[in-house]
XYZ file of C-alpha atoms in Angstrom:
591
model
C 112.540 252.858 199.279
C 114.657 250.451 197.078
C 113.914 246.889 198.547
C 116.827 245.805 196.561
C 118.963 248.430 197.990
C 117.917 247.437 201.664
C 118.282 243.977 201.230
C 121.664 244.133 200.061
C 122.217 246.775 203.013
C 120.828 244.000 204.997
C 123.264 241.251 203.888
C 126.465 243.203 204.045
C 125.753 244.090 207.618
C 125.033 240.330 208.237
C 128.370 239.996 206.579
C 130.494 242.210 208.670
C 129.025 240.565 212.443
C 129.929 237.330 210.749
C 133.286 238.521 210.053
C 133.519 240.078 213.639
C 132.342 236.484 215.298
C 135.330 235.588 213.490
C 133.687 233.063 210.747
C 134.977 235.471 208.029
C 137.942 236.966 207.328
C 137.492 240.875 207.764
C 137.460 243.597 204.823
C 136.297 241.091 202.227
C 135.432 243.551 198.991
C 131.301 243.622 198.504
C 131.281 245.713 195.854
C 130.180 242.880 193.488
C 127.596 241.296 195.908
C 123.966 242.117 194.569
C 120.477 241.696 195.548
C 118.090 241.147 192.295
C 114.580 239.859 191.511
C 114.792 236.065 191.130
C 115.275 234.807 187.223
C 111.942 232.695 187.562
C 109.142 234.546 190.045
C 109.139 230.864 191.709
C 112.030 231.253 193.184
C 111.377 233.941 195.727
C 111.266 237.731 195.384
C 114.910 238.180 196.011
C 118.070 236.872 194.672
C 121.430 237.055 196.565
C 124.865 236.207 194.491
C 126.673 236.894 197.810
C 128.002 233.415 198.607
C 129.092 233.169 194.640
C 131.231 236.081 194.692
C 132.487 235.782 198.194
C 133.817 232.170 198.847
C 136.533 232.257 197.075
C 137.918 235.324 198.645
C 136.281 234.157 202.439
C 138.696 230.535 201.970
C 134.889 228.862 201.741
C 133.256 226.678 198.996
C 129.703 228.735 197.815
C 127.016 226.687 199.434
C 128.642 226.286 202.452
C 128.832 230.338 202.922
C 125.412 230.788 201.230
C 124.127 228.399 204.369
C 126.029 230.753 206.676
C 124.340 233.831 205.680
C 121.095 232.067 205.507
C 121.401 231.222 208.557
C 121.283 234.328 209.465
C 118.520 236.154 207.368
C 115.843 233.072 208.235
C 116.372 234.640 211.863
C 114.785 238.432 210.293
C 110.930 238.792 210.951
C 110.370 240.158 207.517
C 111.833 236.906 205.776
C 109.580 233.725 205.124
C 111.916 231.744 203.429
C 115.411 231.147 202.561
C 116.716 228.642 199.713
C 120.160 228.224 198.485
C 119.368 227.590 194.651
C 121.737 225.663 192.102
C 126.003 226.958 193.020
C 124.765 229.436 195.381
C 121.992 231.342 194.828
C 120.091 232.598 198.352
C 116.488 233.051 197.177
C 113.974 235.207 199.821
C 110.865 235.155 200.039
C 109.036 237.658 202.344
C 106.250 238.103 204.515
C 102.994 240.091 203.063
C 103.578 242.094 206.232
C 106.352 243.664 204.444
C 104.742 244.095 201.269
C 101.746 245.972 203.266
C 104.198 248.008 205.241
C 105.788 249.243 201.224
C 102.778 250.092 200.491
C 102.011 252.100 203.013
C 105.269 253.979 202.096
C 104.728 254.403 198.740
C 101.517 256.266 199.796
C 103.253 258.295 201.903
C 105.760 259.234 199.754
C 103.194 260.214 197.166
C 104.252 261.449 193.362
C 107.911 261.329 194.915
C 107.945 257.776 195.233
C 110.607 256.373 193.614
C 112.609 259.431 192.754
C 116.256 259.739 194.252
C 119.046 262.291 194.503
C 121.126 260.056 192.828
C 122.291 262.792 190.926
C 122.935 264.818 193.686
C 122.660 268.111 191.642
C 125.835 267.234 189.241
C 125.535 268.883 185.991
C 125.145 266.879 182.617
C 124.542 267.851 179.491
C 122.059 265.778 176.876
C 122.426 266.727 173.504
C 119.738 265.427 171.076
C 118.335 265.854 167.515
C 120.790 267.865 166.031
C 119.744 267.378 162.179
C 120.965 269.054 159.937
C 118.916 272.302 159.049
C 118.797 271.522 155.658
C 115.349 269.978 155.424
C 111.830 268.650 157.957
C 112.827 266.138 160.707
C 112.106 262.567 159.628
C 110.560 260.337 161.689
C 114.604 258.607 162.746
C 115.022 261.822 163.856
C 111.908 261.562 165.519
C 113.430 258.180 167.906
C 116.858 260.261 168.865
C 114.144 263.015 169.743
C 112.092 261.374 172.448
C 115.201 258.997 173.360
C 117.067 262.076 174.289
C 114.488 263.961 175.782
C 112.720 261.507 177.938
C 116.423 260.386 179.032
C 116.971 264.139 179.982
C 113.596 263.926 182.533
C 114.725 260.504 183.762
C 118.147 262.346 184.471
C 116.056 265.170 186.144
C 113.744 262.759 188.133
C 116.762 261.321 190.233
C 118.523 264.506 190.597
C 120.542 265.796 188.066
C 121.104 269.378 186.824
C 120.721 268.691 183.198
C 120.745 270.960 179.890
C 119.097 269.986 177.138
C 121.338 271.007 173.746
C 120.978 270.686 170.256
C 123.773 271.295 168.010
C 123.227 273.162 164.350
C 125.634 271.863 161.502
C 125.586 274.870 160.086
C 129.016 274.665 158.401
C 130.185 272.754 155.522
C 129.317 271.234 152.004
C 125.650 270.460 153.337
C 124.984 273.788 153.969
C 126.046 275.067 150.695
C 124.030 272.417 149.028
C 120.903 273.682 151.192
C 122.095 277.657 149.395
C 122.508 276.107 145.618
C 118.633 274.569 146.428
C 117.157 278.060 148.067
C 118.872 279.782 145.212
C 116.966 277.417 142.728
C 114.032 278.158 144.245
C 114.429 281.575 144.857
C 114.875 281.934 141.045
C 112.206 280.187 140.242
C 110.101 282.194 142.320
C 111.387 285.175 140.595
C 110.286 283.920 137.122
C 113.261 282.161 136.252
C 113.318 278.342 134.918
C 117.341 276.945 135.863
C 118.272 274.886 132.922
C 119.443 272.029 135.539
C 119.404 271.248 138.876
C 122.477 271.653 140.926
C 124.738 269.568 142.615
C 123.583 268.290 145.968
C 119.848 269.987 145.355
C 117.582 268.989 147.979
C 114.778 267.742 146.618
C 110.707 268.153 147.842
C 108.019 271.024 148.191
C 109.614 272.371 151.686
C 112.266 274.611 149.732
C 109.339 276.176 147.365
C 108.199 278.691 150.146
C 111.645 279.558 151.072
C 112.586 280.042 148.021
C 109.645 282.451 147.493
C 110.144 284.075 151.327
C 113.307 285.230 150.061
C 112.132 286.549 146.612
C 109.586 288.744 148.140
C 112.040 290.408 150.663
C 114.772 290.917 148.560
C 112.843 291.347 144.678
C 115.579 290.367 142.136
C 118.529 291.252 144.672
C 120.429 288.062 143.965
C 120.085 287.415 140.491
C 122.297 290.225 139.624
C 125.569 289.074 142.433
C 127.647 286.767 142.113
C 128.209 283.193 143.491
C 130.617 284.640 145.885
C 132.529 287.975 145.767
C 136.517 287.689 144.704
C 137.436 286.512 148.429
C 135.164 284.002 148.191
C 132.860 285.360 150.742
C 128.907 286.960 150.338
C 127.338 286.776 147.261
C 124.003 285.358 146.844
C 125.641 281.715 148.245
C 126.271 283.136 151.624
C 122.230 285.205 151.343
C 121.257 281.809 150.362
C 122.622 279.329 152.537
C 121.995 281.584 155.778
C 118.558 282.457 154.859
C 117.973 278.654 153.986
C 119.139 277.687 157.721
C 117.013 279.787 159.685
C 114.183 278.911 157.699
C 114.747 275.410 158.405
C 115.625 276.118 161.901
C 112.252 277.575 162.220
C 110.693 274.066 160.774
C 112.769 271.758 162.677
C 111.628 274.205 165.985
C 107.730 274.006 165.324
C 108.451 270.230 164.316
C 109.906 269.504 167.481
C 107.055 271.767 169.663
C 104.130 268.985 167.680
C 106.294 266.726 169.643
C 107.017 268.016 172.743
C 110.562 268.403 172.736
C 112.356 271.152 173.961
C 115.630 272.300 174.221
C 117.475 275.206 176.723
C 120.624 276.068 174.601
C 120.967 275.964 170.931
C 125.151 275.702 169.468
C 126.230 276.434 165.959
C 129.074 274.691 164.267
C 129.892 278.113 161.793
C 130.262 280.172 165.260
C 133.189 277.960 166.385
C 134.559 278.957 163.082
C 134.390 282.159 163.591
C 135.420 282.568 167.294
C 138.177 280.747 166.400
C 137.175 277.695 168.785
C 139.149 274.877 166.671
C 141.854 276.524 166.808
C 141.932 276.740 170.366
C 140.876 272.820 170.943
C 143.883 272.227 168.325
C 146.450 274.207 170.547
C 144.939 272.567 173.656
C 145.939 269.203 172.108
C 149.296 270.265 170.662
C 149.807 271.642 174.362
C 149.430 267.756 175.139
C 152.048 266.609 172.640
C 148.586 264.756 170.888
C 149.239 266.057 167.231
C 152.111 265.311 164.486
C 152.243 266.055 160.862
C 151.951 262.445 159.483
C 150.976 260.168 156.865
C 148.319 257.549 158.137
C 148.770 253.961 156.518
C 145.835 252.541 154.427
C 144.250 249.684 157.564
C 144.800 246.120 157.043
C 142.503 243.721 155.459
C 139.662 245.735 155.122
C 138.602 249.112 153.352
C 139.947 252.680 154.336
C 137.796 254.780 156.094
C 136.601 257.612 154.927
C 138.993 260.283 156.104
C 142.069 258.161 154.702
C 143.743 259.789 152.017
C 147.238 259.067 151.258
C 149.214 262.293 151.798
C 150.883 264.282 154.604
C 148.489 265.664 157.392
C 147.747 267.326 160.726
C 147.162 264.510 163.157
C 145.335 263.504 166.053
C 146.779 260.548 168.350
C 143.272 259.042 168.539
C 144.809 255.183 169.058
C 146.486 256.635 172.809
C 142.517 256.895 173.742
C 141.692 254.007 172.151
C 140.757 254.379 168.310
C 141.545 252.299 166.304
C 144.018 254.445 163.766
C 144.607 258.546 164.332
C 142.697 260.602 163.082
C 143.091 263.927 160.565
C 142.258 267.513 161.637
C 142.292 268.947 158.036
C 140.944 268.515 155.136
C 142.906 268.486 151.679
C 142.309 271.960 151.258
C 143.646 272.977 154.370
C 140.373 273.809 156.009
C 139.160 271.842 158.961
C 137.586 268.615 159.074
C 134.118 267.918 160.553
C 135.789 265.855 163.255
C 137.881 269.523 164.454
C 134.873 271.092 164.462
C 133.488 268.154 166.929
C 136.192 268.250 169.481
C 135.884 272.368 169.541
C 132.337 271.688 170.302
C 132.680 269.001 172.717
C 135.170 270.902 174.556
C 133.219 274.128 174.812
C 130.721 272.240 177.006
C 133.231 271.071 178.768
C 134.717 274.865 179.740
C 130.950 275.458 180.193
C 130.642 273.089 182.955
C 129.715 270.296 181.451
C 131.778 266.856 182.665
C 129.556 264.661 181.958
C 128.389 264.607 178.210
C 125.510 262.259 176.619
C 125.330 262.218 172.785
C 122.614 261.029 170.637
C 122.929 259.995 167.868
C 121.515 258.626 164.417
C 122.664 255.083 163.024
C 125.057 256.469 160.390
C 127.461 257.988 162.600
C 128.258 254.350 164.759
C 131.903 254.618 163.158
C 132.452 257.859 164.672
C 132.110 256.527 168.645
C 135.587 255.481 169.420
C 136.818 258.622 167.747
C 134.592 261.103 169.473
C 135.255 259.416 172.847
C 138.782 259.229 172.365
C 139.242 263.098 171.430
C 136.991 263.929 174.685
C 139.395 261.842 176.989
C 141.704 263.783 175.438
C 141.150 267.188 174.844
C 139.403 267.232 178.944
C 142.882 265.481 179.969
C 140.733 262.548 181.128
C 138.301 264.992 183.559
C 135.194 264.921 180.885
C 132.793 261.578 180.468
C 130.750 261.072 176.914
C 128.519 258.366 176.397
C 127.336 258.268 172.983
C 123.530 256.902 172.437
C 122.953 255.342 169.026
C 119.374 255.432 167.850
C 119.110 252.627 165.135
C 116.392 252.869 162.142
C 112.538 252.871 162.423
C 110.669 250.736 159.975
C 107.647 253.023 159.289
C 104.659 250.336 158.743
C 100.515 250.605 157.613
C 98.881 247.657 158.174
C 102.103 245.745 157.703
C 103.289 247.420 154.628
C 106.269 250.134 154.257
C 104.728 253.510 154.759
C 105.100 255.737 151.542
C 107.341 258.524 151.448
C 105.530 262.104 151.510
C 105.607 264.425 148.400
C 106.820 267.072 150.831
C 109.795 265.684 151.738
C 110.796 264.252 148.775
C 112.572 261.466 149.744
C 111.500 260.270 153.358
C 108.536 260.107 155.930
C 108.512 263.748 157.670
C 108.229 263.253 161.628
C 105.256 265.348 161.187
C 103.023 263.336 159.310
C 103.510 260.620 162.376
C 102.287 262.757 164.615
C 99.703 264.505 162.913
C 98.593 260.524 162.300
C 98.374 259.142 165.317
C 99.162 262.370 167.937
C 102.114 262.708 170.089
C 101.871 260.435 173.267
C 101.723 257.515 171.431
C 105.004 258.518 169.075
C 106.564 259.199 172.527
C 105.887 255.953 173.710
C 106.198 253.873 170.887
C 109.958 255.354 170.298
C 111.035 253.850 173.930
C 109.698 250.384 173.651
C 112.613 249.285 172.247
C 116.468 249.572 173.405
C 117.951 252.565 171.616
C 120.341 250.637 169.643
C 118.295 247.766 168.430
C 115.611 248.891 165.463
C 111.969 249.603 166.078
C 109.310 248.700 164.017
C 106.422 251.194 163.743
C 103.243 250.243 162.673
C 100.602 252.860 162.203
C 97.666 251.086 162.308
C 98.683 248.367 165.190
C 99.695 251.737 167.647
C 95.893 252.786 167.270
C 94.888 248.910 168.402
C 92.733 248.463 171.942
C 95.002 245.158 173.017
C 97.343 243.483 174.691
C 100.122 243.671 171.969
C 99.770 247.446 171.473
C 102.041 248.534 175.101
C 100.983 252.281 174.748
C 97.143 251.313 174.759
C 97.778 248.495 177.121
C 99.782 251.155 179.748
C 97.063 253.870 179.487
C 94.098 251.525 179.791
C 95.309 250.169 183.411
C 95.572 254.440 184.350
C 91.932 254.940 182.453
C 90.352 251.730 184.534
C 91.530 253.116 187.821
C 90.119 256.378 187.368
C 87.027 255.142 186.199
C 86.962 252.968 189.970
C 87.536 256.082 191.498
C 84.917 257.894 189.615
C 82.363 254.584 190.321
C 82.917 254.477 194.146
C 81.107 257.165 194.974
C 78.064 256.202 193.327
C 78.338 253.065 195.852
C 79.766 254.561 198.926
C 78.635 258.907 198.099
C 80.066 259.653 201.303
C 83.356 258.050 201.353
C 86.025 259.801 201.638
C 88.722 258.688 198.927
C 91.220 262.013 199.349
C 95.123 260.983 199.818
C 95.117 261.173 203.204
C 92.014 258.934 203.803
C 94.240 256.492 201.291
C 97.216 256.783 203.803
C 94.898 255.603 206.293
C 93.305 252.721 204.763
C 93.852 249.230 206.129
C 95.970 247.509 204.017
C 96.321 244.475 206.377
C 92.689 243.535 204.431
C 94.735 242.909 201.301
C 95.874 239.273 201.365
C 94.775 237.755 197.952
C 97.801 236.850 195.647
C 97.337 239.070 193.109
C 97.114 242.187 195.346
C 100.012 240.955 196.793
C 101.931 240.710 193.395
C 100.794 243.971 192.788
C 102.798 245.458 195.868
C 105.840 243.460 194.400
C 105.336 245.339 191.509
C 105.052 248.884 192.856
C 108.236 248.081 195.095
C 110.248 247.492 192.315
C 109.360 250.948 190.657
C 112.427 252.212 192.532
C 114.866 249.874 191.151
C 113.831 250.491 187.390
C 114.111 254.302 187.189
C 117.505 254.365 189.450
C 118.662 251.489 186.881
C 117.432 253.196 183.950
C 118.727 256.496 185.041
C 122.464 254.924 185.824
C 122.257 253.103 182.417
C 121.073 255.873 180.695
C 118.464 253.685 178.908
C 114.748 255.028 179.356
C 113.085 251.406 177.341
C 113.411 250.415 180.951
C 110.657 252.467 182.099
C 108.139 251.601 179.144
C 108.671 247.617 180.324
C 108.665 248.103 183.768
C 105.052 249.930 183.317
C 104.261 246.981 181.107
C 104.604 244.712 183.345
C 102.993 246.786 186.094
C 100.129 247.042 183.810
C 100.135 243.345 183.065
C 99.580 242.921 187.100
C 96.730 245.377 187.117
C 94.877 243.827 184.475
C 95.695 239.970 186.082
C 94.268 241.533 188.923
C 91.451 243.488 187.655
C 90.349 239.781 185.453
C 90.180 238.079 188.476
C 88.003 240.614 190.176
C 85.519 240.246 187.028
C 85.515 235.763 188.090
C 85.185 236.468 191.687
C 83.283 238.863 193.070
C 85.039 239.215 196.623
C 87.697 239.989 195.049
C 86.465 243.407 193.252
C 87.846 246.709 194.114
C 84.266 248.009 195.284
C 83.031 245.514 197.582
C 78.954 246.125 198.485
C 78.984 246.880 202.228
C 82.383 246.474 203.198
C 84.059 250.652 203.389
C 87.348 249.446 205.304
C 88.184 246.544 202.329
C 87.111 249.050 199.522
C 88.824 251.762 201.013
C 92.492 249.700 201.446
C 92.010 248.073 197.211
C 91.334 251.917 196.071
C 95.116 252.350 198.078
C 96.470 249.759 196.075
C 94.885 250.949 193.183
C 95.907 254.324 193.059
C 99.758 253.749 193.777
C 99.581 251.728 190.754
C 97.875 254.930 188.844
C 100.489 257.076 190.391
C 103.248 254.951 189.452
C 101.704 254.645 186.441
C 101.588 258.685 185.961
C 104.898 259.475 187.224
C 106.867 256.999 184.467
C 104.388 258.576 181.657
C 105.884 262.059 182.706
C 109.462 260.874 182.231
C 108.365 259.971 178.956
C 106.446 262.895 178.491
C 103.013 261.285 177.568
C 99.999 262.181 179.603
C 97.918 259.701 181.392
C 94.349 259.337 180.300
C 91.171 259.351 182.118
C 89.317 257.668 180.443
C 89.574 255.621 177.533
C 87.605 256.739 173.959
């Protein structure tokens, strides 16, 4: 149950007797009246802005309708309190009779607490990673990896059919770069010494075996064809470059396994070529009167981007959706752009079901949002929804200092060396303790630190104590029986001290976080909400170590130990089910 949610059921009820006893006009518009935790936890465990945005509208000044309404929840059994704070504010504070009786349903509800139908079965696509497969995923493409995928099982968690997508830019000048370099090292594997490098050549040992794969399948095959044949097609380029990409598919694949990452359905960009899918989004567009031959003018007072060139061109009315200039659909050569290729793409999900679109992407591509967004809106005729996730830098630290690049990769930190250096859960959690778009600093030594500042040790220590209590318990009490139903039945009425009580609070608002972090899309929300449930354990567990009546396995007394291991292990099941969203397991037992 969402105490938030109830409260604010509460309250517009109150609000529609008042209006029927004729103290307020009727069909006043709640949809911006909101029930939240209090700023400061002084003021109450629930905040009301009802008054604020309703006086105006109810011919009332704020105070004088926030006293109304109080007057009215003070008269609820469940309420202790009720304070009108600063131009309105109507704090709560409630009785520990309620916070018992939460309790008791989040022990009911079990490892389903929490979790809604808010998606209701609607279908939404998540589409994450999608590096280029021209080279081993580096460790920023290790943050849009867990970002995306742990936002894909919060999706799942409250009820949404989602697919989990990765798209393969498999077209283009990268990709012939990626054939120049396997050729390179396919000669060189064959005995050959290149007098230079070529253009573009991606640099690093990870080419070397694929360069020697293909020698030893197809001997000296290559060395005697051409670049391309005379339509510009095959040759050794095409061997090359296609070889190349399912090599590095391969990599990126087993990369993305170390981490846990999966994905259902796999899209490549050189397929919409040849199905002749940009075409068709370009017709579906010229269908909507959205493209003219034009020539776009340089912007004002600051540089061109980077598709400007000053000549006649096949355009997109990108500034009807909101961009901020149009937008070309070919290149000089006549081919299409990258940005044709995207709006094919995006609208193939679309005529595969998909309304609902979430894109993830790295920190270069923030000037292509307003684009991207725009040709959605408009190639769906306004029916399809993208929200596009930027994932901003990590700052790969060792003991404070800039982590050195690897030899392998040539010119970066592979995503694999991470987690082969300090192991997968704590990459997964370490990626989400910071907001998607704000940059994350990753330290490898401070990750592997037993405190307080380190939030992944900090989370799986509170999970690790309460096992070990549940483990201890029966060495004090070998009979008792501590199964989830004997839990259920416990006697939570015995919990009165402050901090158990703040504990409940905690666990109530469990609820609230993953619904708002699901709507938001923004899974951080998760890694501080178990923070600070953590935070409450520990309070809780410190003051247990000063006082010994208040210790979760109290000498003699079943019924009292019986209703803290309750407590306890909501907080370990709480604790559990947001780890799973993330994809980190819970420990037993700290090492």
């Amino acid at each position: 149950m969402n105490v938030f949610n109830q409260f604010r059921d509460h309250i517009l009820k109150l609000l529609e007797d008042l209006a029927g006893d004729g103290l307020l006009p009727p069909g006043l518009d709640t949809g911006r009246v909101a029930v939240e935790p209090p700023r400061e936890a002084g003021h109450g465990d629930l905040a009301s802005n009802a008054a604020m945005v309703l006086a105006k509208p109810a011919g009332r000044k704020p105070r004088e309708l926030a006293a109304l309404i109080a007057s009215k929840l003070e008269a609820m059994p469940e309420v202790t309190t009720v304070e009108i704070a600063g131009p309105g504010f109507i704090n709560l504070t409630l009785s520990d009779g309620f916070w018992h009786a939460r309790l008791s349903e989040m022990l009911e509800a079990g490892a389903g607490y929490g979790l809604t139908d808010l998606g209701q079965g609607r279908r939404i696509n998540v589409e994450y990673v999608s590096a280029n497969p021209t080279g081993p995923l580096h460790v920023g493409h290790g943050r849009g990896a867990v970002f995306g995928d742990a936002l894909a099982n919060l999706l799942e968690a409250v009820g949404f059919d989602v697919t989990r997508e990765y798209y393969i830019n498999d077209a283009g000048a990268q990709l012939e770069a990626l054939g120049r370099s396997v050729y390179y090292r396919y000669q060189e594997a064959r005995g050959q010494r290149p007098a230079q490098t070529p253009d573009g050549f991606y640099p690093g040992d990870y080419l070397v075996p694929v360069g020697q794969a293909l020698a030893e399948r197809d001997r000296d095959k290559w060395l005697k064809e051409p670049e391309r044949d005379e339509e510009g097609k095959g040759g050794w380029m095409d061997a090359c470059s296609t070889f190349g990409r399912d090599e590095m598919m391969k990599l990126i694949k087993a990369d993305l396994k170390e981490l846990g990452i999966r994905h259902e359905k796999f899209s490549s960009e050189r397929l919409l070529f040849k199905e002749g899918k940009i075409q068709h989004a370009v017709d579906e567009l010229e269908r909507r009167g959205l493209i003219y031959t034009g020539v776009l003018e340089p912007p004002k007072g600051k540089p061109p981007p980077d598709d400007w060139e000053p000549r006649e061109q096949l355009l997109f009315r990108a500034t009807r959706f909101g961009d901020d200039t149009d937008r070309p659909l070919q290149k000089s050569d006549g081919g299409w752009a990258y940005f044709a290729a995207d709006i094919a793409y995006h609208l193939n999900k679309f005529e595969r079901g998909f309304a609902t679109m979430i894109d993830v992407w790295g920190a270069d591509h923030g000037g292509y949002v307003k684009r991207m967004k725009a040709a959605v809106k408009a190639v769906t005729d306004g029916q399809g929804e993208l929200d596009i996730k930027i994932c901003q830098l990590v700052n790969l630290f060792e003991r404070g200092k800039p982590y050195r690049m690897s030899k392998r990769a040539g010119t970066f930190v592979t995503l694999r060396e991470v987690v082969d250096a300090v192991g997968k859960d704590v990459v997964r959690f370490m990626m989400l303790t910071r907001k998607n778009d704000a940059p994350l600093d990753f330290d490898l030594a401070k990750v592997m630190e037993q405190s307080k500042d380190n939030p992944v040790f900090y989370v799986q220590y509170a999970h690790a104590r309460i096992r070990s209590v549940m483990r201890k318990v029966l060495k004090e009490f070998p009979d008792l029986d501590i199964s989830e139903d004997a839990l259920k039945a416990a006697d939570l009425g015995l919990l009165t001290d402050s901090s158990e009580i703040a504990l409940m609070k905690s666990l109530a608002a469990w609820p609230r976080a993953v619904q708002g972090a699901a709507a938001a899309h923004e899974p951080h929300r998760v890694a501080f909400y178990l923070y600070d449930l953590a935070s409450a354990f520990h309070l809780h567990w410190s003051k247990g170590n000063e006082d010994p009546k208040l210790r979760i396995i109290v000498t003699g007394d079943r019924r009292l130990t019986l209703g803290r291991l309750a407590l306890i292990g909501a907080v370990a099941s709480v604790i559990a089910n947001g780890l799973a969203i993330f994809g980190v397991e819970p420990v037993e037992e700290m090492r």
